[in-house]
mmCIF file of C-alpha atoms in Angstrom:
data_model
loop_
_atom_site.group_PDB
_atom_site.id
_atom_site.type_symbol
_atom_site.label_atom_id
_atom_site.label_comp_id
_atom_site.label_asym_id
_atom_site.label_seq_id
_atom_site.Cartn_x
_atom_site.Cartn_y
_atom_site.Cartn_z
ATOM 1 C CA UNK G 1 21.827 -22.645 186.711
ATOM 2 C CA UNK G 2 18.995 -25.412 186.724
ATOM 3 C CA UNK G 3 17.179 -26.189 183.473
ATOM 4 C CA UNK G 4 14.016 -28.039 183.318
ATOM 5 C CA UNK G 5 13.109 -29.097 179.808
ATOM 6 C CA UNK G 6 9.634 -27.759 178.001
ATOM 7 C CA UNK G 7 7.233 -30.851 177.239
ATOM 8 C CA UNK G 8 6.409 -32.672 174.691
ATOM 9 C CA UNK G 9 3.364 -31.267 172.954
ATOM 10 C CA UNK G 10 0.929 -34.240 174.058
ATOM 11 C CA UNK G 11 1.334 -33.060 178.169
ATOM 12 C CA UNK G 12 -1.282 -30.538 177.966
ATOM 13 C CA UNK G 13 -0.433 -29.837 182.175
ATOM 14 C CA UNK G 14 2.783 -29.445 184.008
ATOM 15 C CA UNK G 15 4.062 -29.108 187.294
ATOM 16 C CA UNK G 16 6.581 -26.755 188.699
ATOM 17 C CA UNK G 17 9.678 -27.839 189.181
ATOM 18 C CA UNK G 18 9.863 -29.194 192.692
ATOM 19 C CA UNK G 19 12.958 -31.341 192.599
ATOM 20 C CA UNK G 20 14.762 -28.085 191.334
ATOM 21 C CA UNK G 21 13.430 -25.435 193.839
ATOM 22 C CA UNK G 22 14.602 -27.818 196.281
ATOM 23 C CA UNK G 23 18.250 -28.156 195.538
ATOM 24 C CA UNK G 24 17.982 -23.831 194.937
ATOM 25 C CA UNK G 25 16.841 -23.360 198.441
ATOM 26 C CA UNK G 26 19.693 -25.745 199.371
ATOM 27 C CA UNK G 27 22.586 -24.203 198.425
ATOM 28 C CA UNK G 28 21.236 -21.033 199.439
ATOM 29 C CA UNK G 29 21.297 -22.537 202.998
ATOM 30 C CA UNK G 30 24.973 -23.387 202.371
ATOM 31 C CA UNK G 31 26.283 -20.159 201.099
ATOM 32 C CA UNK G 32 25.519 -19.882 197.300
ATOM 33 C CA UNK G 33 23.606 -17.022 196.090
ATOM 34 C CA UNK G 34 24.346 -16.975 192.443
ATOM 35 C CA UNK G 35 21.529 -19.443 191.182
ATOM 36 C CA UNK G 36 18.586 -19.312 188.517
ATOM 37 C CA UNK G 37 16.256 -21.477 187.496
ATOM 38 C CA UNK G 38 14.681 -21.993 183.863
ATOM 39 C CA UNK G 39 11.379 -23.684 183.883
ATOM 40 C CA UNK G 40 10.913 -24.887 180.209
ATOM 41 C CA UNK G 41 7.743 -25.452 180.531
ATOM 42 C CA UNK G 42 6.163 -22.909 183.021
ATOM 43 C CA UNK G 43 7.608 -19.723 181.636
ATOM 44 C CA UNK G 44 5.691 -20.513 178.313
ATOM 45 C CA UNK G 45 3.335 -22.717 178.881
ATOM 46 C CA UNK G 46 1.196 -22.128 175.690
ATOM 47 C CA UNK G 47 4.131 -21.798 173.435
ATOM 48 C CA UNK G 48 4.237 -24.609 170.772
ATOM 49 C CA UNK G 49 7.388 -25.029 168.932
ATOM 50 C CA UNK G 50 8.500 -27.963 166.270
ATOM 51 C CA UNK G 51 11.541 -29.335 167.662
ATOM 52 C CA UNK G 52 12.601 -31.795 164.439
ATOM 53 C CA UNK G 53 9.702 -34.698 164.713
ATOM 54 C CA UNK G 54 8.138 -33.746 167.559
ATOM 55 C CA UNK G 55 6.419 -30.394 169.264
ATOM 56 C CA UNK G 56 7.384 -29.041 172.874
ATOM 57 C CA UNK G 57 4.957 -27.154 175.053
ATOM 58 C CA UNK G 58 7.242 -24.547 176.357
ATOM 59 C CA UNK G 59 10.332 -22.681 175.887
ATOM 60 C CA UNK G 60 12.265 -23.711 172.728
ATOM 61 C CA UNK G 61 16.117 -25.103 173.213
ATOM 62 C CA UNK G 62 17.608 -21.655 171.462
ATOM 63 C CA UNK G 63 15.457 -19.290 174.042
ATOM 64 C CA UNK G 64 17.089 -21.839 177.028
ATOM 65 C CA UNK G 65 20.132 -21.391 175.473
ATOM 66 C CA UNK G 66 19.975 -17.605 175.823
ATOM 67 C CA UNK G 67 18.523 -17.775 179.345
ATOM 68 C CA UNK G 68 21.381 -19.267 180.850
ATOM 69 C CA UNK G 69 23.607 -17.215 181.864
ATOM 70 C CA UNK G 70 26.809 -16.418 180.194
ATOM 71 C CA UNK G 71 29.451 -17.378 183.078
ATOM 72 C CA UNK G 72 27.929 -20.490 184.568
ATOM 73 C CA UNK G 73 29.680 -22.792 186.094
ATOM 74 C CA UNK G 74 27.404 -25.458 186.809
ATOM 75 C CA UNK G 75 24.170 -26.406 184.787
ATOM 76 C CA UNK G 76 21.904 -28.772 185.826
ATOM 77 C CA UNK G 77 19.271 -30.644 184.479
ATOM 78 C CA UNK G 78 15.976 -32.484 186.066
ATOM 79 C CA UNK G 79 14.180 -35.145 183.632
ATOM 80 C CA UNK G 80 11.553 -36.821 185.622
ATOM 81 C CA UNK G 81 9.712 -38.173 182.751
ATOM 82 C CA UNK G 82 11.195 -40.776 179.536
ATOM 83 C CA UNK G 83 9.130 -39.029 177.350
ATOM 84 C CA UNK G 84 11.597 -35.444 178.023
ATOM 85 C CA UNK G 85 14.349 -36.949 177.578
ATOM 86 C CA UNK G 86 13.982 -37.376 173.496
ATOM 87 C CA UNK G 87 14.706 -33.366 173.294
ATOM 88 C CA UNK G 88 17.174 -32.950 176.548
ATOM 89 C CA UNK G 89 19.784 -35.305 175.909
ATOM 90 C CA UNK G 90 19.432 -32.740 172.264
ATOM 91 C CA UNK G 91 19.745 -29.582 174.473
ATOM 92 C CA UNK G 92 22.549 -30.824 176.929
ATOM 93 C CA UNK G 93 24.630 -30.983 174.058
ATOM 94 C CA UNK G 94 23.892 -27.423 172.660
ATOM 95 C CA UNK G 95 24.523 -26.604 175.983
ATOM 96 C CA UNK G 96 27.469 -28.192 176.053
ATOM 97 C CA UNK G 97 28.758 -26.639 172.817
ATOM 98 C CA UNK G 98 27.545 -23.184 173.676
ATOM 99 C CA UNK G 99 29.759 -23.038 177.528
ATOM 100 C CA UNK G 100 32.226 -25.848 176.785
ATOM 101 C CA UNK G 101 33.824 -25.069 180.099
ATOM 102 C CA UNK G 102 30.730 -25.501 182.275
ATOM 103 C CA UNK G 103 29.593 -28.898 183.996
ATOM 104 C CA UNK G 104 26.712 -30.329 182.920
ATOM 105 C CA UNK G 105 24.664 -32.355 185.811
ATOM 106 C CA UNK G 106 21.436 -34.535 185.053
ATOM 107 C CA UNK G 107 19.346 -35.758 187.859
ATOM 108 C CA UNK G 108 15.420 -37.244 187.871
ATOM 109 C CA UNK G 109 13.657 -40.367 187.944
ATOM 110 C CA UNK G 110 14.324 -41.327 184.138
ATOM 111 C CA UNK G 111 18.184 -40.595 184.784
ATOM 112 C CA UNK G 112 18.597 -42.675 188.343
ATOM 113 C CA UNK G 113 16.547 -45.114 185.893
ATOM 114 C CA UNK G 114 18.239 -45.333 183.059
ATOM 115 C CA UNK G 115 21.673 -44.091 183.567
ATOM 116 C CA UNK G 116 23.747 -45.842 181.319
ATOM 117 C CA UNK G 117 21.612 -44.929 178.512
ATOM 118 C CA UNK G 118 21.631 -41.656 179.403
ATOM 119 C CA UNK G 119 25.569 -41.132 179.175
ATOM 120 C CA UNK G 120 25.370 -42.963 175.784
ATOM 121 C CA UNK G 121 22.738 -40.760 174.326
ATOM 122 C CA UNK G 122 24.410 -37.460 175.593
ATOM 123 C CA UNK G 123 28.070 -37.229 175.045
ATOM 124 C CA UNK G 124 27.272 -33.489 176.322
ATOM 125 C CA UNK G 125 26.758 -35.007 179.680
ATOM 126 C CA UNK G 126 29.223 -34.797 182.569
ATOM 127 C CA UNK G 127 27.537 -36.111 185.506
ATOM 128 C CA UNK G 128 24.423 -37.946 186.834
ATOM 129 C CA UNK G 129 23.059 -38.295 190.050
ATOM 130 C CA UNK G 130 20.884 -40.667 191.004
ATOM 131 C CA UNK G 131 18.379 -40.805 193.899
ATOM 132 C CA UNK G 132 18.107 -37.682 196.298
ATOM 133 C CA UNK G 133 19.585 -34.799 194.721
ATOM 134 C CA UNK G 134 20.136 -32.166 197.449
ATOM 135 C CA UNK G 135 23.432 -33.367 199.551
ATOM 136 C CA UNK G 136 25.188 -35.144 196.707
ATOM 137 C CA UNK G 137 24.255 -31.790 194.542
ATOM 138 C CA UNK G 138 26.016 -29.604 197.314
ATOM 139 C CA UNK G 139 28.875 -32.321 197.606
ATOM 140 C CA UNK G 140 29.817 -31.781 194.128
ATOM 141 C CA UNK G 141 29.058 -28.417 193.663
ATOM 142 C CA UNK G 142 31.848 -27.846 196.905
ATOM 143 C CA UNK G 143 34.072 -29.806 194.728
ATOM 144 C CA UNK G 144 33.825 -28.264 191.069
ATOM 145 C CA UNK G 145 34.190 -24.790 193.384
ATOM 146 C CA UNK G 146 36.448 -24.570 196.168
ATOM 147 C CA UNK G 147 38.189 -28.557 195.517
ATOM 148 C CA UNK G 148 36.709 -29.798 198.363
ATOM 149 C CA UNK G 149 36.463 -33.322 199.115
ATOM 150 C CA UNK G 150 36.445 -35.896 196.470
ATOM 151 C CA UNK G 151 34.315 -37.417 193.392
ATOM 152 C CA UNK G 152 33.986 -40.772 195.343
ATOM 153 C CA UNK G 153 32.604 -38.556 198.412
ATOM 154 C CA UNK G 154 29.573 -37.784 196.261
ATOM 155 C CA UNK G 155 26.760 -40.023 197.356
ATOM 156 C CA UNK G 156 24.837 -41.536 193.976
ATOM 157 C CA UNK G 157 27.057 -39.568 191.252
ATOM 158 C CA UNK G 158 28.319 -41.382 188.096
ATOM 159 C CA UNK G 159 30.578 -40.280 185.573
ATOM 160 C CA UNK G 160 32.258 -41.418 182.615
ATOM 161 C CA UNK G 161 36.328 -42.348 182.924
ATOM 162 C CA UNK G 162 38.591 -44.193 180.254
ATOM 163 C CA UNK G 163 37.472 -47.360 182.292
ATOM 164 C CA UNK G 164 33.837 -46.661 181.770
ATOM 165 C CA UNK G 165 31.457 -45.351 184.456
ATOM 166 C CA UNK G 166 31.959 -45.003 187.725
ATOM 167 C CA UNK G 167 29.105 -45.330 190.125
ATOM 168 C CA UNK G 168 28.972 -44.518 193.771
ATOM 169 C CA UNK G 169 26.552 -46.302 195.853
ATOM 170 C CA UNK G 170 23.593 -43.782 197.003
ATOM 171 C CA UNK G 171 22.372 -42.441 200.473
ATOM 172 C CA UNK G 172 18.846 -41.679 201.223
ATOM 173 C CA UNK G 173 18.309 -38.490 203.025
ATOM 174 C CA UNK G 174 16.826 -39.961 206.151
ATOM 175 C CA UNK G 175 15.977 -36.302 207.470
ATOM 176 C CA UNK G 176 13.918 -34.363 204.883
ATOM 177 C CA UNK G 177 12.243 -32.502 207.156
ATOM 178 C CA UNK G 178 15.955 -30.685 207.672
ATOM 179 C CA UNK G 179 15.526 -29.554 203.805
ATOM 180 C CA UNK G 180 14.633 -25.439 203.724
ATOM 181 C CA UNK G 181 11.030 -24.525 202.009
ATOM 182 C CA UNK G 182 11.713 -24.761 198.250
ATOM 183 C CA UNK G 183 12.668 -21.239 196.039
ATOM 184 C CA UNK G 184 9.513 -20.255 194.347
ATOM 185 C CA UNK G 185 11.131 -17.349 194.364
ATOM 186 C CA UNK G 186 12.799 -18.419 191.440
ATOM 187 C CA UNK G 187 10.152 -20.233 189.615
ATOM 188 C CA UNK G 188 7.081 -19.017 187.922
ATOM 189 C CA UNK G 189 4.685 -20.411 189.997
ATOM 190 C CA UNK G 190 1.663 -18.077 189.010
ATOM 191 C CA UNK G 191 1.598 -19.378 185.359
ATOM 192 C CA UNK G 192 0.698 -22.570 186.893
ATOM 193 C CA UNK G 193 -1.640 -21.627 189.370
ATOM 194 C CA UNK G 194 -3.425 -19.203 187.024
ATOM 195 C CA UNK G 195 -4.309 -21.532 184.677
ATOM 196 C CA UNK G 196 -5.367 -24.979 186.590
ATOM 197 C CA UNK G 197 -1.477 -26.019 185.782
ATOM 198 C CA UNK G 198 -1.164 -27.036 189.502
#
């Protein structure tokens, strides 16, 4: 299950989720069906809720929480933007508390950026991965799974040990044109479209 977060109030556009689509339609091409996709922001985007100091355009965290479904494995998050990150790192750990045995993945500009910061904000957080999502996403994905291959294996991932973090050195995906079309499919595209959102 993807996630990506509802924004703050003061975004008065979004866009759809891109980044996620993109690693859907990927491990569709490699076998897995079972995946969904919760845009916080484009399946509500004229809800306002009051999130403690702030506001959020979008869905709240509790209607997130009940989207995702109840044996996921895997839940991923996208934060592209700083500014999302003040209520995600929140919702990761509500995640986190709600399916204590799933694995929590955070990918997006502000995480490659900020990494560190992001692990000690979020002690809900399992993994990052930084850079291009898709491959590294499938690599571990194949490894939480079916045990194949190994953490170190996993192009741009970083996770917390009793050492500290562990970060493996990234690889750019020098053949994008190989990546399938992204799944709209799972996405609400037309609450974008039908009101100048993209």
């Amino acid at each position: 299950c993807f996630v990506s977060p509802p924004s703050k109030v003061a975004t008065t556009t979004g866009t759809p989720p891109l980044e996620l689509a993109y690693l859907a339609a990927f491990l569709r091409k490699n076998g897995y069906k079972t995946i969904s996709i919760i845009d916080g922001f484009g399946e509500a985007p004229f809800k306002t809720v009051l999130n403690g100091d702030f506001e959020l355009r979008g869905l709240s965290n509790e209607d997130i929480l009940e989207r995702i479904p109840k044996g996921a494995r895997i839940i991923g998050f996208s934060c592209l933007f700083s500014k999302d990150w003040i209520n995600l790192k929140h919702l990761i750990n509500h995640v986190k508390a709600r399916f204590p045995e799933a694995i929590t993945v955070l990918g997006g500009e502000h995480a490659t950026a900020t990494t560190a910061h992001c692990f000690d904000s979020c002690p809900g957080l399992d993994f990052i991965i930084r850079g291009e999502g898709e491959i590294p996403f499938l690599k571990l994905v194949e490894y939480i799974s079916n045990n194949k291959g190994e953490l170190a294996q996993v192009d741009g991932l970083v996770y917390r040990t009793s050492n500290g973090l562990i970060e493996n050195p990234g690889k750019r995906n020098r053949a994008p044109d190989l990546l399938p079309w992204p799944a709209w499919d799972l996405v609400p595209v037309n609450n974008y479209l039908d009101n100048g959102f993209a």
